[in-house]
mmCIF file of C-alpha atoms in Angstrom:
data_model
loop_
_atom_site.group_PDB
_atom_site.id
_atom_site.type_symbol
_atom_site.label_atom_id
_atom_site.label_comp_id
_atom_site.label_asym_id
_atom_site.label_seq_id
_atom_site.Cartn_x
_atom_site.Cartn_y
_atom_site.Cartn_z
ATOM 1 C CA MET L 1 -9.870 8.295 -10.632
ATOM 2 C CA PHE L 2 -13.046 7.206 -8.918
ATOM 3 C CA GLY L 3 -15.587 4.850 -10.470
ATOM 4 C CA THR L 4 -19.070 3.770 -9.572
ATOM 5 C CA ILE L 5 -18.850 2.067 -6.237
ATOM 6 C CA ALA L 6 -20.157 -1.485 -6.224
ATOM 7 C CA SER L 7 -17.251 -3.182 -4.453
ATOM 8 C CA ALA L 8 -15.618 -2.701 -1.093
ATOM 9 C CA LEU L 9 -12.267 -2.953 0.565
ATOM 10 C CA PHE L 10 -12.529 -4.671 3.881
ATOM 11 C CA ALA L 11 -10.239 -3.956 6.826
ATOM 12 C CA ALA L 12 -10.165 -6.193 9.875
ATOM 13 C CA LEU L 13 -8.308 -4.716 12.836
ATOM 14 C CA LEU L 14 -6.805 -7.208 15.231
ATOM 15 C CA CYS L 15 -4.983 -6.012 18.367
ATOM 16 C CA SER L 16 -3.009 -8.417 20.569
ATOM 17 C CA VAL L 17 -3.279 -6.927 24.036
ATOM 18 C CA ALA L 18 -1.664 -9.613 26.151
ATOM 19 C CA ALA L 19 0.014 -12.980 25.777
ATOM 20 C CA ARG L 20 -1.518 -13.687 22.364
ATOM 21 C CA ALA L 21 -5.015 -12.514 23.202
ATOM 22 C CA ALA L 22 -6.709 -10.719 20.312
ATOM 23 C CA ALA L 23 -9.624 -8.414 19.493
ATOM 24 C CA GLU L 24 -11.055 -7.699 16.091
ATOM 25 C CA GLU L 25 -12.539 -4.605 14.436
ATOM 26 C CA VAL L 26 -13.939 -4.628 10.889
ATOM 27 C CA ARG L 27 -14.001 -1.688 8.464
ATOM 28 C CA TYR L 28 -15.124 -1.404 4.842
ATOM 29 C CA TYR L 29 -13.658 0.816 2.120
ATOM 30 C CA PRO L 30 -15.342 1.374 -1.283
ATOM 31 C CA VAL L 31 -13.397 0.790 -4.516
ATOM 32 C CA PRO L 32 -14.331 1.316 -8.188
ATOM 33 C CA GLU L 33 -16.787 -1.159 -9.626
ATOM 34 C CA GLY L 34 -15.133 -4.209 -11.176
ATOM 35 C CA ALA L 35 -11.697 -3.615 -9.636
ATOM 36 C CA GLY L 36 -11.138 -7.278 -8.840
ATOM 37 C CA PRO L 37 -8.172 -6.692 -6.464
ATOM 38 C CA HIS L 38 -5.665 -9.539 -6.558
ATOM 39 C CA ASP L 39 -2.404 -8.682 -4.766
ATOM 40 C CA VAL L 40 -1.595 -5.976 -2.242
ATOM 41 C CA ALA L 41 1.498 -4.042 -1.126
ATOM 42 C CA PRO L 42 1.509 -1.620 1.819
ATOM 43 C CA ALA L 43 3.659 1.430 1.007
ATOM 44 C CA PRO L 44 6.062 3.314 3.312
ATOM 45 C CA ASP L 45 3.887 6.452 3.190
ATOM 46 C CA GLY L 46 0.939 4.606 4.754
ATOM 47 C CA SER L 47 -0.995 4.069 1.541
ATOM 48 C CA VAL L 48 -1.725 0.617 0.133
ATOM 49 C CA TRP L 49 -1.212 -0.482 -3.473
ATOM 50 C CA TYR L 50 -3.332 -3.232 -4.991
ATOM 51 C CA THR L 51 -3.608 -4.735 -8.454
ATOM 52 C CA ALA L 52 -7.043 -4.037 -9.932
ATOM 53 C CA GLN L 53 -6.893 -7.036 -12.234
ATOM 54 C CA GLY L 54 -10.442 -6.638 -13.476
ATOM 55 C CA GLN L 55 -9.709 -3.120 -14.772
ATOM 56 C CA GLY L 56 -6.078 -3.280 -15.907
ATOM 57 C CA ALA L 57 -5.021 -0.781 -13.272
ATOM 58 C CA LEU L 58 -3.051 -0.301 -10.096
ATOM 59 C CA GLY L 59 -5.135 0.867 -7.170
ATOM 60 C CA ARG L 60 -3.969 3.112 -4.348
ATOM 61 C CA LEU L 61 -5.892 3.219 -1.078
ATOM 62 C CA ASP L 62 -5.553 5.816 1.668
ATOM 63 C CA PRO L 63 -6.647 3.862 4.782
ATOM 64 C CA ASP L 64 -7.086 7.072 6.796
ATOM 65 C CA THR L 65 -9.654 8.626 4.476
ATOM 66 C CA GLY L 66 -10.823 5.601 2.484
ATOM 67 C CA ALA L 67 -9.994 7.427 -0.754
ATOM 68 C CA VAL L 68 -9.123 5.177 -3.696
ATOM 69 C CA ARG L 69 -7.402 6.101 -6.941
ATOM 70 C CA HIS L 70 -6.767 3.938 -10.015
ATOM 71 C CA ILE L 71 -3.759 4.267 -12.310
ATOM 72 C CA THR L 72 -4.270 2.736 -15.752
ATOM 73 C CA LEU L 73 -1.349 0.487 -16.729
ATOM 74 C CA GLY L 74 -1.974 0.133 -20.467
ATOM 75 C CA ASP L 75 -4.234 -1.414 -23.057
ATOM 76 C CA GLY L 76 -4.631 -5.136 -22.418
ATOM 77 C CA SER L 77 -3.269 -4.950 -18.864
ATOM 78 C CA ALA L 78 -4.179 -7.723 -16.388
ATOM 79 C CA PRO L 79 -1.926 -7.089 -13.371
ATOM 80 C CA HIS L 80 -1.324 -9.955 -10.962
ATOM 81 C CA GLY L 81 1.354 -9.170 -8.355
ATOM 82 C CA VAL L 82 2.586 -5.917 -6.837
ATOM 83 C CA ILE L 83 5.409 -5.201 -4.410
ATOM 84 C CA VAL L 84 7.192 -2.078 -3.207
ATOM 85 C CA GLY L 85 10.782 -1.889 -4.457
ATOM 86 C CA PRO L 86 13.913 -0.490 -2.787
ATOM 87 C CA ASP L 87 13.245 2.743 -4.698
ATOM 88 C CA GLY L 88 9.827 3.100 -3.070
ATOM 89 C CA ALA L 89 8.000 2.533 -6.360
ATOM 90 C CA ALA L 90 5.298 -0.058 -6.977
ATOM 91 C CA TRP L 91 6.491 -2.909 -9.203
ATOM 92 C CA VAL L 92 3.814 -4.942 -10.962
ATOM 93 C CA THR L 93 3.930 -8.318 -12.701
ATOM 94 C CA ASP L 94 1.403 -7.826 -15.493
ATOM 95 C CA GLY L 95 0.161 -10.973 -17.215
ATOM 96 C CA GLY L 96 -1.835 -9.057 -19.796
ATOM 97 C CA LEU L 97 1.030 -6.829 -20.907
ATOM 98 C CA ASN L 98 3.571 -9.663 -20.557
ATOM 99 C CA ALA L 99 5.761 -7.105 -18.829
ATOM 100 C CA ILE L 100 7.050 -5.807 -15.533
ATOM 101 C CA VAL L 101 5.541 -2.399 -14.823
ATOM 102 C CA ARG L 102 6.952 0.302 -12.535
ATOM 103 C CA VAL L 103 4.689 2.975 -11.045
ATOM 104 C CA ASP L 104 6.459 5.908 -9.426
ATOM 105 C CA ALA L 105 5.216 6.542 -5.892
ATOM 106 C CA GLU L 106 5.373 10.337 -6.220
ATOM 107 C CA THR L 107 4.455 11.078 -9.841
ATOM 108 C CA GLU L 108 2.539 7.833 -10.527
ATOM 109 C CA ALA L 109 4.298 7.698 -13.891
ATOM 110 C CA VAL L 110 4.036 4.271 -15.525
ATOM 111 C CA LYS L 111 6.947 2.518 -17.238
ATOM 112 C CA ALA L 112 6.767 -0.985 -18.724
ATOM 113 C CA PHE L 113 9.636 -3.454 -19.156
ATOM 114 C CA PRO L 114 8.406 -6.074 -21.651
ATOM 115 C CA LEU L 115 9.749 -9.599 -21.682
ATOM 116 C CA PRO L 116 12.329 -10.248 -24.418
ATOM 117 C CA GLU L 117 10.972 -11.154 -27.842
ATOM 118 C CA GLY L 118 10.563 -14.837 -28.502
ATOM 119 C CA HIS L 119 9.354 -15.851 -25.056
ATOM 120 C CA GLY L 120 5.639 -15.530 -25.760
ATOM 121 C CA TYR L 121 2.897 -15.307 -23.162
ATOM 122 C CA ALA L 122 4.328 -16.073 -19.710
ATOM 123 C CA ASN L 123 1.305 -15.604 -17.396
ATOM 124 C CA LEU L 124 3.404 -13.441 -15.077
ATOM 125 C CA ASN L 125 2.594 -13.850 -11.420
ATOM 126 C CA THR L 126 4.746 -12.449 -8.597
ATOM 127 C CA GLY L 127 8.061 -10.714 -7.946
ATOM 128 C CA SER L 128 10.725 -10.265 -5.264
ATOM 129 C CA PHE L 129 13.837 -8.074 -5.086
ATOM 130 C CA ASP L 130 17.205 -9.609 -4.240
ATOM 131 C CA LYS L 131 19.927 -7.910 -2.196
ATOM 132 C CA HIS L 132 21.432 -6.389 -5.344
ATOM 133 C CA GLY L 133 18.259 -4.473 -6.192
ATOM 134 C CA ARG L 134 17.242 -6.803 -9.028
ATOM 135 C CA LEU L 135 13.659 -7.948 -9.424
ATOM 136 C CA TRP L 136 13.093 -11.687 -9.801
ATOM 137 C CA PHE L 137 9.703 -12.803 -11.116
ATOM 138 C CA THR L 138 7.689 -15.891 -12.044
ATOM 139 C CA GLY L 139 5.394 -16.937 -14.890
ATOM 140 C CA GLN L 140 3.084 -19.931 -14.698
ATOM 141 C CA GLU L 141 3.659 -20.864 -18.322
ATOM 142 C CA GLY L 142 7.025 -22.215 -17.216
ATOM 143 C CA ILE L 143 9.461 -19.325 -16.832
ATOM 144 C CA TYR L 144 11.176 -17.222 -14.202
ATOM 145 C CA GLY L 145 13.195 -14.096 -14.838
ATOM 146 C CA ARG L 146 15.184 -11.121 -13.630
ATOM 147 C CA LEU L 147 14.954 -7.400 -14.268
ATOM 148 C CA ASP L 148 17.839 -5.071 -13.480
ATOM 149 C CA PRO L 149 16.215 -1.642 -12.927
ATOM 150 C CA ALA L 150 19.581 0.102 -13.335
ATOM 151 C CA SER L 151 19.987 -1.059 -16.936
ATOM 152 C CA GLY L 152 16.417 -2.017 -17.802
ATOM 153 C CA LYS L 153 17.648 -5.444 -18.929
ATOM 154 C CA VAL L 154 15.139 -8.284 -18.629
ATOM 155 C CA GLU L 155 16.353 -11.897 -18.650
ATOM 156 C CA VAL L 156 14.168 -14.989 -18.777
ATOM 157 C CA TRP L 157 14.946 -18.651 -18.009
ATOM 158 C CA ASN L 158 12.862 -21.734 -18.699
ATOM 159 C CA ALA L 159 11.843 -23.400 -15.444
ATOM 160 C CA PRO L 160 13.592 -26.788 -15.055
ATOM 161 C CA ARG L 161 10.285 -28.658 -14.752
ATOM 162 C CA GLY L 162 8.102 -26.575 -17.019
ATOM 163 C CA ARG L 163 4.794 -24.979 -16.086
ATOM 164 C CA GLY L 164 3.966 -23.746 -12.627
ATOM 165 C CA PRO L 165 6.259 -21.023 -11.161
ATOM 166 C CA TYR L 166 4.018 -18.824 -9.006
ATOM 167 C CA GLY L 167 5.055 -17.393 -5.606
ATOM 168 C CA ILE L 168 8.583 -16.082 -4.980
ATOM 169 C CA THR L 169 10.524 -14.798 -1.965
ATOM 170 C CA THR L 170 13.943 -13.546 -0.892
ATOM 171 C CA THR L 171 15.532 -14.630 2.394
ATOM 172 C CA PRO L 172 17.353 -12.239 4.767
ATOM 173 C CA SER L 173 20.672 -13.601 3.448
ATOM 174 C CA GLY L 174 19.644 -12.880 -0.160
ATOM 175 C CA GLU L 175 18.666 -16.312 -1.455
ATOM 176 C CA VAL L 176 15.674 -16.450 -3.815
ATOM 177 C CA TYR L 177 13.113 -19.276 -3.875
ATOM 178 C CA TYR L 178 9.983 -19.755 -5.956
ATOM 179 C CA ALA L 179 7.015 -22.121 -5.628
ATOM 180 C CA SER L 180 5.647 -24.112 -8.564
ATOM 181 C CA LEU L 181 1.907 -24.637 -8.287
ATOM 182 C CA ALA L 182 1.544 -26.991 -11.262
ATOM 183 C CA GLY L 183 4.976 -28.519 -10.646
ATOM 184 C CA ASN L 184 4.383 -29.330 -6.943
ATOM 185 C CA HIS L 185 7.780 -28.161 -5.727
ATOM 186 C CA ILE L 186 9.828 -25.181 -4.680
ATOM 187 C CA ALA L 187 13.112 -24.164 -6.292
ATOM 188 C CA ARG L 188 16.174 -22.200 -5.208
ATOM 189 C CA ILE L 189 17.548 -19.735 -7.764
ATOM 190 C CA ASP L 190 21.274 -19.084 -7.930
ATOM 191 C CA VAL L 191 21.135 -15.289 -8.222
ATOM 192 C CA SER L 192 24.594 -15.237 -9.861
ATOM 193 C CA THR L 193 23.996 -17.756 -12.643
ATOM 194 C CA GLY L 194 20.192 -17.755 -12.796
ATOM 195 C CA GLU L 195 20.058 -21.534 -12.476
ATOM 196 C CA ALA L 196 17.084 -22.936 -10.538
ATOM 197 C CA SER L 197 17.352 -26.118 -8.455
ATOM 198 C CA PRO L 198 14.041 -27.862 -7.605
ATOM 199 C CA ILE L 199 13.371 -29.046 -4.049
ATOM 200 C CA ASP L 200 10.563 -31.555 -3.502
ATOM 201 C CA PRO L 201 8.264 -31.284 -0.475
ATOM 202 C CA PRO L 202 7.479 -34.563 1.292
ATOM 203 C CA THR L 203 3.773 -34.364 0.363
ATOM 204 C CA ALA L 204 3.103 -35.465 -3.215
ATOM 205 C CA ASP L 205 0.908 -33.286 -5.470
ATOM 206 C CA GLN L 206 0.677 -30.683 -2.751
ATOM 207 C CA GLY L 207 0.304 -27.661 -5.074
ATOM 208 C CA ALA L 208 2.933 -25.340 -3.629
ATOM 209 C CA ARG L 209 1.425 -21.934 -4.421
ATOM 210 C CA ARG L 210 3.104 -19.093 -2.541
ATOM 211 C CA VAL L 211 6.233 -18.822 -0.438
ATOM 212 C CA TRP L 212 7.580 -16.434 2.192
ATOM 213 C CA SER L 213 10.826 -16.402 4.164
ATOM 214 C CA ASP L 214 10.927 -15.879 7.913
ATOM 215 C CA SER L 215 13.713 -14.047 9.742
ATOM 216 C CA LYS L 216 15.769 -17.252 10.000
ATOM 217 C CA GLY L 217 15.696 -17.914 6.253
ATOM 218 C CA ARG L 218 13.220 -20.769 6.509
ATOM 219 C CA ILE L 219 10.798 -21.011 3.579
ATOM 220 C CA TRP L 220 7.087 -21.183 4.404
ATOM 221 C CA ILE L 221 4.809 -22.588 1.701
ATOM 222 C CA SER L 222 1.027 -22.486 1.225
ATOM 223 C CA GLU L 223 0.058 -25.818 -0.311
ATOM 224 C CA TRP L 224 -3.140 -25.386 -2.306
ATOM 225 C CA ASN L 225 -3.976 -29.013 -3.114
ATOM 226 C CA ALA L 226 -2.939 -30.419 0.262
ATOM 227 C CA GLY L 227 -4.603 -27.660 2.301
ATOM 228 C CA GLN L 228 -1.608 -27.301 4.542
ATOM 229 C CA VAL L 229 1.283 -25.029 5.430
ATOM 230 C CA SER L 230 4.826 -26.371 5.242
ATOM 231 C CA VAL L 231 8.226 -24.999 6.148
ATOM 232 C CA PHE L 232 11.580 -25.893 4.622
ATOM 233 C CA ASP L 233 14.776 -25.229 6.559
ATOM 234 C CA PRO L 234 17.581 -24.898 3.962
ATOM 235 C CA ALA L 235 20.296 -25.224 6.612
ATOM 236 C CA ALA L 236 18.970 -28.500 8.026
ATOM 237 C CA LYS L 237 17.303 -29.581 4.753
ATOM 238 C CA ASP L 238 14.318 -30.416 6.932
ATOM 239 C CA TRP L 239 10.577 -30.209 6.249
ATOM 240 C CA ARG L 240 7.586 -29.851 8.584
ATOM 241 C CA SER L 241 3.901 -29.601 7.656
ATOM 242 C CA TRP L 242 0.612 -28.753 9.337
ATOM 243 C CA LYS L 243 -2.926 -29.171 8.010
ATOM 244 C CA LEU L 244 -5.094 -26.072 8.185
ATOM 245 C CA PRO L 245 -8.260 -26.385 10.295
ATOM 246 C CA GLY L 246 -11.504 -27.467 8.650
ATOM 247 C CA ASP L 247 -12.692 -30.328 6.475
ATOM 248 C CA GLU L 248 -11.294 -29.320 3.069
ATOM 249 C CA PRO L 249 -8.909 -26.356 3.475
ATOM 250 C CA GLN L 250 -7.370 -24.660 0.426
ATOM 251 C CA ALA L 251 -4.254 -22.721 1.388
ATOM 252 C CA TYR L 252 -3.785 -19.943 -1.149
ATOM 253 C CA ALA L 253 -1.472 -17.274 0.258
ATOM 254 C CA VAL L 254 1.183 -17.156 2.949
ATOM 255 C CA TYR L 255 2.884 -14.216 4.654
ATOM 256 C CA VAL L 256 5.331 -14.172 7.593
ATOM 257 C CA ASP L 257 5.257 -11.026 9.702
ATOM 258 C CA GLU L 258 8.123 -9.331 11.571
ATOM 259 C CA ARG L 259 7.528 -11.561 14.611
ATOM 260 C CA ASP L 260 7.678 -14.735 12.496
ATOM 261 C CA THR L 261 3.980 -15.350 12.914
ATOM 262 C CA VAL L 262 2.642 -17.099 9.812
ATOM 263 C CA TRP L 263 -0.530 -15.882 8.102
ATOM 264 C CA LEU L 264 -2.438 -17.817 5.438
ATOM 265 C CA THR L 265 -5.628 -17.549 3.434
ATOM 266 C CA ASP L 266 -8.084 -20.411 3.129
ATOM 267 C CA PHE L 267 -10.501 -20.318 0.172
ATOM 268 C CA SER L 268 -12.610 -23.172 1.526
ATOM 269 C CA ALA L 269 -13.197 -21.538 4.923
ATOM 270 C CA ASN L 270 -13.495 -18.022 3.483
ATOM 271 C CA ALA L 271 -10.963 -16.999 6.087
ATOM 272 C CA ILE L 272 -7.574 -15.598 6.996
ATOM 273 C CA VAL L 273 -5.715 -18.020 9.229
ATOM 274 C CA ARG L 274 -2.948 -17.267 11.716
ATOM 275 C CA PHE L 275 -0.411 -19.971 12.590
ATOM 276 C CA ASP L 276 1.873 -19.735 15.609
ATOM 277 C CA PRO L 277 5.012 -21.815 14.938
ATOM 278 C CA GLU L 278 5.912 -21.837 18.635
ATOM 279 C CA THR L 279 2.662 -23.353 19.877
ATOM 280 C CA GLN L 280 1.796 -24.948 16.526
ATOM 281 C CA THR L 281 -1.747 -23.652 16.830
ATOM 282 C CA PHE L 282 -4.122 -21.967 14.372
ATOM 283 C CA ALA L 283 -6.577 -19.129 14.776
ATOM 284 C CA SER L 284 -9.149 -18.501 12.041
ATOM 285 C CA PHE L 285 -10.709 -15.150 11.098
ATOM 286 C CA PRO L 286 -13.546 -15.897 8.656
ATOM 287 C CA SER L 287 -15.103 -13.255 6.455
ATOM 288 C CA ASP L 288 -18.620 -12.179 7.378
ATOM 289 C CA ARG L 289 -19.634 -12.607 3.731
ATOM 290 C CA ASP L 290 -21.867 -15.521 2.830
ATOM 291 C CA ASP L 291 -20.505 -15.836 -0.703
ATOM 292 C CA ASN L 292 -17.037 -16.668 -1.972
ATOM 293 C CA ALA L 293 -14.559 -14.175 -0.485
ATOM 294 C CA ASN L 294 -11.421 -15.525 -2.184
ATOM 295 C CA VAL L 295 -8.605 -13.880 -0.226
ATOM 296 C CA ARG L 296 -5.837 -14.141 -2.813
ATOM 297 C CA GLN L 297 -2.738 -12.658 -1.264
ATOM 298 C CA LEU L 298 -1.243 -11.381 1.975
ATOM 299 C CA ASN L 299 1.494 -8.832 2.560
ATOM 300 C CA GLY L 300 2.418 -6.487 5.352
ATOM 301 C CA ARG L 301 4.547 -3.914 7.087
ATOM 302 C CA SER L 302 5.532 -3.636 10.732
ATOM 303 C CA GLY L 303 2.441 -4.141 12.863
ATOM 304 C CA GLU L 304 0.103 -4.712 9.920
ATOM 305 C CA VAL L 305 -1.017 -7.621 7.772
ATOM 306 C CA TRP L 306 -2.920 -6.777 4.577
ATOM 307 C CA GLY L 307 -4.915 -9.056 2.324
ATOM 308 C CA ALA L 308 -6.579 -8.632 -1.064
ATOM 309 C CA GLU L 309 -9.961 -10.263 -1.453
ATOM 310 C CA SER L 310 -12.708 -10.277 -4.067
ATOM 311 C CA GLY L 311 -15.958 -12.180 -4.150
ATOM 312 C CA THR L 312 -17.898 -12.367 -7.406
ATOM 313 C CA ASP L 313 -20.803 -14.118 -9.059
ATOM 314 C CA ARG L 314 -18.475 -14.967 -11.940
ATOM 315 C CA PRO L 315 -14.718 -14.635 -12.460
ATOM 316 C CA CYS L 316 -13.236 -11.400 -13.775
ATOM 317 C CA LEU L 317 -10.987 -13.448 -16.065
ATOM 318 C CA ASP L 318 -11.385 -16.985 -17.368
ATOM 319 C CA ARG L 319 -9.015 -19.265 -15.443
ATOM 320 C CA ASP L 320 -8.207 -22.940 -15.078
ATOM 321 C CA ARG L 321 -7.891 -24.732 -11.726
ATOM 322 C CA ASN L 322 -4.294 -23.537 -11.319
ATOM 323 C CA GLY L 323 -5.304 -19.913 -11.742
ATOM 324 C CA ARG L 324 -3.960 -19.472 -15.264
ATOM 325 C CA ILE L 325 -5.764 -16.962 -17.444
ATOM 326 C CA LYS L 326 -7.292 -18.919 -20.325
ATOM 327 C CA GLN L 327 -8.092 -16.005 -22.626
ATOM 328 C CA LYS L 328 -4.756 -14.317 -23.015
ATOM 329 C CA ARG L 329 -5.066 -10.545 -23.226
ATOM 330 C CA SER L 330 -8.392 -10.865 -25.056
ATOM 331 C CA ASN L 331 -10.942 -8.074 -24.952
ATOM 332 C CA ALA L 332 -13.703 -10.615 -24.344
ATOM 333 C CA CYS L 333 -11.916 -11.794 -21.226
ATOM 334 C CA ARG L 334 -11.282 -8.300 -19.915
ATOM 335 C CA ALA L 335 -14.870 -7.261 -20.612
ATOM 336 C CA LYS L 336 -16.200 -9.623 -17.953
ATOM 337 C CA VAL L 337 -16.956 -7.156 -15.175
ATOM 338 C CA CYS L 338 -16.639 -8.428 -11.623
ATOM 339 C CA SER L 339 -19.904 -8.276 -9.759
ATOM 340 C CA GLY L 340 -20.337 -8.636 -6.022
ATOM 341 C CA PHE L 341 -17.685 -7.132 -3.756
ATOM 342 C CA ALA L 342 -13.971 -6.627 -3.196
ATOM 343 C CA ILE L 343 -12.184 -6.680 0.110
ATOM 344 C CA MET L 344 -8.855 -5.554 1.549
ATOM 345 C CA THR L 345 -8.140 -6.869 4.997
ATOM 346 C CA CYS L 346 -5.871 -5.020 7.400
ATOM 347 C CA ILE L 347 -4.882 -6.791 10.578
ATOM 348 C CA LYS L 348 -2.946 -4.515 12.916
ATOM 349 C CA THR L 349 -1.021 -6.325 15.609
ATOM 350 C CA THR L 350 0.520 -4.966 18.819
ATOM 351 C CA THR L 351 2.116 -6.682 21.810
#
């Protein structure tokens, strides 16, 4: 389905041609008006999924042709995160529906897995599959949970420190960690028992927002309040931190590519930032937009880093400073159409 085009998906092409040298090429792709893309997931077939939070839909972009299609997820939908599962389907954490939603990659059929009764509004955020094919997910209202696609069973646990669970990741060995934005910590989930054990970063009130594991099982964290990137080594129980460049950086997203290069988004600088752990150096790739670009999430596949970005004159949904939707599933909230533009950033890397 194609809507009136008043937004754009932005693709920045970055090619490393020698010893960390880089070149950049920028492309723009139109998307339906008011899409408000939030999270992104490159698919194995070359297409790119994104959550159109402003329209309660899942978007699908063909980077070769620029064609965009929207799949409606249901009345009241406000999708936040999307990832590609082991089955090749798109799996969405939908805060509006208070459910996990599966979209089949071939038929685009939609199936929702609601949270169990009695848990109320969870403000669902992001998900990650463990090595057993189960989807673990977070909710900023103070929960984390697990969905077994084989049985359809959804389980929910109360987070040990209440509100805040946001980003989540699975290590190569199968351990699952989440970040708590409001709780200022990360936590390791025992995938057998479901018990979560908090781990405190050395920086107080850092606002741990998103997490991603590298190939060694180290946990990289984007720290929103502190404006820095940190890494936790579970084997050594050791922490290291680096401040992003600029006067007042705001580290929103983090993604670690197949070469263990760390990518972040900085709201304050309107930029995607690359961090090289070996040289401990940053490179910044600012948007060419003058207004607020708001790159919200990064994800990738081999040789590519993708980001979801939307800049608006007003928010698509009413939120507090921690990103929580204030007007839960309300029509008034969903009726606020995003103006301005939307951007998807693709950074292709070669050595």
